[in-house]
Short mmCIF file of C-alpha atoms and ligand atoms in Angstrom, two decimals:
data_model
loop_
_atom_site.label_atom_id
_atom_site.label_comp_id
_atom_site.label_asym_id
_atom_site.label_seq_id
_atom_site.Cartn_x
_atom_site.Cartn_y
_atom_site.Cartn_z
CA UNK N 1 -12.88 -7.59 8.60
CA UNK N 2 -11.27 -4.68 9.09
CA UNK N 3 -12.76 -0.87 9.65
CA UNK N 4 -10.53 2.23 8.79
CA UNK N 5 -11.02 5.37 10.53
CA UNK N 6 -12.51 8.16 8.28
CA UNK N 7 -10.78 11.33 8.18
CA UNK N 8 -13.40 14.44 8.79
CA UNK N 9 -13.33 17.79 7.12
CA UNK N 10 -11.86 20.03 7.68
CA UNK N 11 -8.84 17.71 8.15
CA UNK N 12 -6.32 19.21 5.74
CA UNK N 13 -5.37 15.49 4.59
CA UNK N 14 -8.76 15.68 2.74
CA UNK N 15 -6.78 18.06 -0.01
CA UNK N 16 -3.95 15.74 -0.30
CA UNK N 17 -3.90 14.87 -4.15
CA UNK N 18 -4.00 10.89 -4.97
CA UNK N 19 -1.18 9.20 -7.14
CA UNK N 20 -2.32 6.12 -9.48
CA UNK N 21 -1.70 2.97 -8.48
CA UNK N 22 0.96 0.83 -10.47
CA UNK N 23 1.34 -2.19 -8.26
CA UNK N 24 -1.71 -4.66 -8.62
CA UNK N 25 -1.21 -6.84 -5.72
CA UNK N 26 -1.96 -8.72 -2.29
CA UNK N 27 -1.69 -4.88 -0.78
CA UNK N 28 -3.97 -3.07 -3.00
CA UNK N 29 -6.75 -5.92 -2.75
CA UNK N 30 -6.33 -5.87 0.99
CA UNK N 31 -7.14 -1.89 0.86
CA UNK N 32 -9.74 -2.41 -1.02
CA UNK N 33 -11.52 -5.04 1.31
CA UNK N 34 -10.80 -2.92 4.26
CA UNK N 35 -12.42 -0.06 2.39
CA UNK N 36 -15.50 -1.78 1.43
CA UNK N 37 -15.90 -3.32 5.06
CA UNK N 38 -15.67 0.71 6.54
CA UNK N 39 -18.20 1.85 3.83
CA UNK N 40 -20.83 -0.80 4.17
CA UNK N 41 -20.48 -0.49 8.04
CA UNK N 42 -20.69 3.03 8.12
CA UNK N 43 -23.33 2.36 5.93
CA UNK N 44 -22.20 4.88 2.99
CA UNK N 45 -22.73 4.13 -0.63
CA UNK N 46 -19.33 4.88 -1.64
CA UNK N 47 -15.94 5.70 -0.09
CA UNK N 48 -12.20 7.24 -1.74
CA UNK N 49 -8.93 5.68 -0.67
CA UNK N 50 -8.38 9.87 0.25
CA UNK N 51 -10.67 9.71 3.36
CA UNK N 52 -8.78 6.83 4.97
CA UNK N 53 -5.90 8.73 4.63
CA UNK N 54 -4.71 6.75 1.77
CA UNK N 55 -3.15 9.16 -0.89
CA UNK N 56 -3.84 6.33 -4.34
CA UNK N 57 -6.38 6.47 -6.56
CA UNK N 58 -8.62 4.26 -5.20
CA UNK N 59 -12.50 4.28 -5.20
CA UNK N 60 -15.14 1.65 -3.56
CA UNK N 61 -18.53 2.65 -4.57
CA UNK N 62 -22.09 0.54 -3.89
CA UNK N 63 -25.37 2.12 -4.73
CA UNK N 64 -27.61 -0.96 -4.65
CA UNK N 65 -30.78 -1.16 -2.25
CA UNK N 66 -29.27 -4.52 -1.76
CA UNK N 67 -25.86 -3.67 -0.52
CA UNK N 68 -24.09 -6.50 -2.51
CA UNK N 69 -22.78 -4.33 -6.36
CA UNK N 70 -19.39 -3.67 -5.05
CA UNK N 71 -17.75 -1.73 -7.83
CA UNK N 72 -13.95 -1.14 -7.15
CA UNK N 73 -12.56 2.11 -9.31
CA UNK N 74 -8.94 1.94 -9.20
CA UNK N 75 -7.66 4.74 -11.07
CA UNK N 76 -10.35 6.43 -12.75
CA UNK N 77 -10.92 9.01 -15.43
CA UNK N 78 -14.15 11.02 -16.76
CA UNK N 79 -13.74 10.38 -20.84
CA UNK N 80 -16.90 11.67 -21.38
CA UNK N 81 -19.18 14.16 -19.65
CA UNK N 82 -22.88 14.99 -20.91
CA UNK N 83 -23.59 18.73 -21.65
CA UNK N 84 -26.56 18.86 -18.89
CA UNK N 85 -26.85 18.79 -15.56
CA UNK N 86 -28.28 17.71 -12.45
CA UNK N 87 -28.66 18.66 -8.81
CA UNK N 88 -28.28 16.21 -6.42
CA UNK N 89 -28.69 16.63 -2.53
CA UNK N 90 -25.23 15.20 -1.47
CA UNK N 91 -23.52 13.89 1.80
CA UNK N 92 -20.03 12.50 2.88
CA UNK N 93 -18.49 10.41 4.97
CA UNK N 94 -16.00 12.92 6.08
CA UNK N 95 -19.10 15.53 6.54
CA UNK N 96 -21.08 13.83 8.90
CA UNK N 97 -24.89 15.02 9.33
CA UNK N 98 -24.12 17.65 6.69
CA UNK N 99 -26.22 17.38 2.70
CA UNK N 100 -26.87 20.03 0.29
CA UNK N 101 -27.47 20.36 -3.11
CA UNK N 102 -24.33 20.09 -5.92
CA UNK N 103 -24.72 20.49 -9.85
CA UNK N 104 -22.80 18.08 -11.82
CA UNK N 105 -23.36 16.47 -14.99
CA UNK N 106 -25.84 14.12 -15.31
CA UNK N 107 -24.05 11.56 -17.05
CA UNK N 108 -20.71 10.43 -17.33
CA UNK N 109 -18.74 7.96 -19.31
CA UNK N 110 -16.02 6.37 -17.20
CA UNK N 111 -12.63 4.98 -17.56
CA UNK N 112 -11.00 2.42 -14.74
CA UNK N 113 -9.00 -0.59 -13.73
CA UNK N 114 -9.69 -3.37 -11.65
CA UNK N 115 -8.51 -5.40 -8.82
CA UNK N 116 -6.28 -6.81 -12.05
CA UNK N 117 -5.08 -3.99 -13.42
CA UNK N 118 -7.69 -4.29 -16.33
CA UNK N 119 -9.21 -1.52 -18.11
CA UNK N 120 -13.55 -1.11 -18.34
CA UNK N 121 -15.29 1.71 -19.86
CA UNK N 122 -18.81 2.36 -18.69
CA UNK N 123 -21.64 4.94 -18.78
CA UNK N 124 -22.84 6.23 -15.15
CA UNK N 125 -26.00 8.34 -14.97
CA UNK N 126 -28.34 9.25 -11.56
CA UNK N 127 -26.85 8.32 -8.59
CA UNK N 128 -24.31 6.44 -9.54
CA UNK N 129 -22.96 9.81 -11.77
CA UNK N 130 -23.32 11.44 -8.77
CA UNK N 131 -21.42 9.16 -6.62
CA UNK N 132 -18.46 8.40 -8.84
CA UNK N 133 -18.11 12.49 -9.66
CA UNK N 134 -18.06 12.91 -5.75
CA UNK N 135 -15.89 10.07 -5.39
CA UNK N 136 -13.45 11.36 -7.96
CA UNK N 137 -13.36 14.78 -6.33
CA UNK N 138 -11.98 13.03 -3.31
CA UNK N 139 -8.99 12.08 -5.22
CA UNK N 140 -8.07 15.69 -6.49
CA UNK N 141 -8.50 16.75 -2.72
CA UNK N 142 -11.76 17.99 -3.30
CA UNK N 143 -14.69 17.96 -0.62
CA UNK N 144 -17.84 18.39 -1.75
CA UNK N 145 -18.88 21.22 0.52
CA UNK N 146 -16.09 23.44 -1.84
CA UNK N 147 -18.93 23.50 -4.36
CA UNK N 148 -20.78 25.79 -1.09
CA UNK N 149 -20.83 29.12 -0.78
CA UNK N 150 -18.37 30.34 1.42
CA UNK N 151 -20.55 31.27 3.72
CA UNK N 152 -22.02 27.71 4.29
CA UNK N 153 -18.36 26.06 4.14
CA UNK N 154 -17.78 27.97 7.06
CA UNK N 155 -20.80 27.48 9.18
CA UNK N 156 -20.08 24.10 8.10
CA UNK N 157 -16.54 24.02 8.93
CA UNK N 158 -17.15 25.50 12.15
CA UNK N 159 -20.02 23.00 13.66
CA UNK N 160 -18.03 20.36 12.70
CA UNK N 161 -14.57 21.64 14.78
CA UNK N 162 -17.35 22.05 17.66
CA UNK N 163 -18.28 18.46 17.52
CA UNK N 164 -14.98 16.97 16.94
CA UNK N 165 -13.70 19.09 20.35
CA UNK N 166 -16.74 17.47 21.89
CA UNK N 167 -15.65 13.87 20.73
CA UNK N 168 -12.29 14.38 22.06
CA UNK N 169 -13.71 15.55 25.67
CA UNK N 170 -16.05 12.57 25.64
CA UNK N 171 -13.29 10.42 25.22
CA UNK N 172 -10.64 11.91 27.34
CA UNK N 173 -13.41 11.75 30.35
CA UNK N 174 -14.04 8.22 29.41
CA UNK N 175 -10.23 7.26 29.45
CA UNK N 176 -9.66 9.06 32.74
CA UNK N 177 -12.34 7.04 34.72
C1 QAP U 1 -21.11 10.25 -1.62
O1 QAP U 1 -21.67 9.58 0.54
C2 QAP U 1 -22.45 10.57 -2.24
O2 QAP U 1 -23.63 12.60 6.70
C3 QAP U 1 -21.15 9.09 -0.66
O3 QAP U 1 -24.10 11.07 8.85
C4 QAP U 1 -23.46 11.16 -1.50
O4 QAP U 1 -21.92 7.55 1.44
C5 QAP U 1 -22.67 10.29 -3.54
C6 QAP U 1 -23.20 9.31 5.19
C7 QAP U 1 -24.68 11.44 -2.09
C8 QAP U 1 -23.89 10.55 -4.12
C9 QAP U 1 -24.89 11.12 -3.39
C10 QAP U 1 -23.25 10.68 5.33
C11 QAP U 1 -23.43 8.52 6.30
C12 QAP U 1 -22.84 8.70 3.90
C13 QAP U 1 -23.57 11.25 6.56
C14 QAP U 1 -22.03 8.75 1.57
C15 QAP U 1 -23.81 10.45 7.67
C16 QAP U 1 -23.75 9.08 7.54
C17 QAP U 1 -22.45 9.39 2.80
CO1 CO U 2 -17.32 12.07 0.23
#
């Protein structure tokens, strides 16, 4: 098992676009694995190959009250997007202690490979439209807190440099003792 470290906005990595991936192999399924292990210990419910600082279009997503419906998304594509919408109080890895409200739409018809390199089509509505439309932002170097005003971004933006300077002093004092 192995845990990545998650990149936190307003790291400009996070707007780093991803490029498909064409090699199906040992390397990819290793990513993947290490992906899955950082999202279920974070816990999150799903996690883009973006925020490890992993510029591929990867997705690992897991919205199951039992924590064992992997789904892997390896370069995915929106085919189909339903006409309504639906706000959803939203969170992020890379946002830590942050949530607020984003309008997508509700349902989405999705196009993606597998660990394989095979192609599946399937329809994603509720969370799991949320979470693969959040996911897929990820890719295009999108966080979600762009969707903000830019008022919020910033008060955002700016609690979140606080607390990373914070995390650095903590662990600079605990390295010098
Ligand atoms: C994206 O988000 C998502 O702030 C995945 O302190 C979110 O897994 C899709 C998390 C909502 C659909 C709806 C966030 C964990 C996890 C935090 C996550 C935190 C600890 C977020
Ligand atoms: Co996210």
């Amino acid at each position: 098992m192995a845990l990545l470290p998650i990149l936190r906005y307003p790291d400009p990595r996070l707007h780093k676009i991803a490029r498909p991936v064409s090699a199906f192999d040992e390397r990819l399924k290793k990513l993947v694995e290490d992906m899955a292990d950082t999202m279920y210990d974070a816990p999150g419910i799903g996690l883009a190959a973006t925020q490890v600082d992993v510029h591929e279009q990867v997705i690992v997503i897991d919205v199951s009250e039992t924590r064992d419906q992997l789904q892997v998304l390896i370069n995915p594509e929106i085919v189909w997007a339903s006409d309504d919408l639906q706000v959803y109080e939203e969170g992020c890895l890379s946002v830590p202690g942050i949530y607020d409200g984003v309008e997508r739409p509700s349902r989405v018809r999705v196009r993606s490979a597998d660990l394989l390199g095979k192609t599946h089509e399937f329809d994603a509505e509720g969370l799991m439209a949320v979470c693969v439309q959040h996911e897929m932002d990820h890719l295009k170097g999108k966080v979600f807190v762009e969707y903000l005003s830019p008022l919020k971004r910033n008060r955002i933006k700016t609690k979140l440099q606080k607390e990373e300077r914070e995390l650095r002093r903590d662990k600079q004092a605990l390295d010098a003792r």
